[in-house]
Short mmCIF file of C-alpha atoms and ligand atoms in Angstrom, two decimals:
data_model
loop_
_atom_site.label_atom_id
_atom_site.label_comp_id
_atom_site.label_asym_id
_atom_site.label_seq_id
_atom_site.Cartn_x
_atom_site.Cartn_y
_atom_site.Cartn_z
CA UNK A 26 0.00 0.00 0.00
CA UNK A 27 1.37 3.42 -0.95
CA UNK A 28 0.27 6.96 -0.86
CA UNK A 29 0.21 9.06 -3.96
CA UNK A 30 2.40 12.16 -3.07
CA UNK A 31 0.31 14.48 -5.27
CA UNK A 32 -2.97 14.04 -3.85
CA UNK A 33 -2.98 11.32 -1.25
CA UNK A 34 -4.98 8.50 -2.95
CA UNK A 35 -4.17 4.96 -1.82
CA UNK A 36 -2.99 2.75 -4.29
CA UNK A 37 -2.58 -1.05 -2.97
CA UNK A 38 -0.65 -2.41 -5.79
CA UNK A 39 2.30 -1.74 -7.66
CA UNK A 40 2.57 -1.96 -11.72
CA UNK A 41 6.17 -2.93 -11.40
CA UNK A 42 8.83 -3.57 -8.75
CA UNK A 43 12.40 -3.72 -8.82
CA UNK A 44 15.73 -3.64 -5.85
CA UNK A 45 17.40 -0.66 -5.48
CA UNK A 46 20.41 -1.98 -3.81
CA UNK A 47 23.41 -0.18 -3.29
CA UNK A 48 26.90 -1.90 -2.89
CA UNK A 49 27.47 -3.57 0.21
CA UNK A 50 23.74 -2.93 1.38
CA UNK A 51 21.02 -4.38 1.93
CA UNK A 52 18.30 -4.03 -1.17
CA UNK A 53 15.11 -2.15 -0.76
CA UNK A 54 12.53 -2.84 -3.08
CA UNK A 55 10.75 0.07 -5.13
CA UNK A 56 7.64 -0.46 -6.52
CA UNK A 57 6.25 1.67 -9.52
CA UNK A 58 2.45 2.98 -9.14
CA UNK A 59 -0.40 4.54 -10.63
CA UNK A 60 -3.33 6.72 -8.42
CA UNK A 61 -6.62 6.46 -9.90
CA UNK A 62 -6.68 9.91 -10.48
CA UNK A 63 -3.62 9.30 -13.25
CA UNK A 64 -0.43 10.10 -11.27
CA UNK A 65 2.51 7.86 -11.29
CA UNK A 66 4.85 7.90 -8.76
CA UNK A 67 7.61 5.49 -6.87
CA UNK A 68 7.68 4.50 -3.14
CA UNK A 69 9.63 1.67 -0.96
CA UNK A 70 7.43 -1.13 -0.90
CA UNK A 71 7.15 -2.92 2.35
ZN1 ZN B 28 -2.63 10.96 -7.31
#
């Protein structure tokens, strides 16, 4: 689940993931997502 930054709809699903992870760190995994209202935007998902 992820907040849209732009106008705070919830959006529970992702359209695409991928790891960030940085050398020598542990990965963190990004998701890709889309409000209903048509914004896209990236968070961490959990
Ligand atoms: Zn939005």
């Amino acid at each position: 689940m992820a907040k849209c930054p732009k106008c705070g709809a919830e959006v529970e699903k992702p359209i695409k993931t991928w790891v960030l992870a940085p050398k020598g760190r542990k990965g963190v995994t990004i998701g890709l997502f889309k409000c209903p209202n048509g914004h896209y935007f990236r968070a961490k998902v959990e």
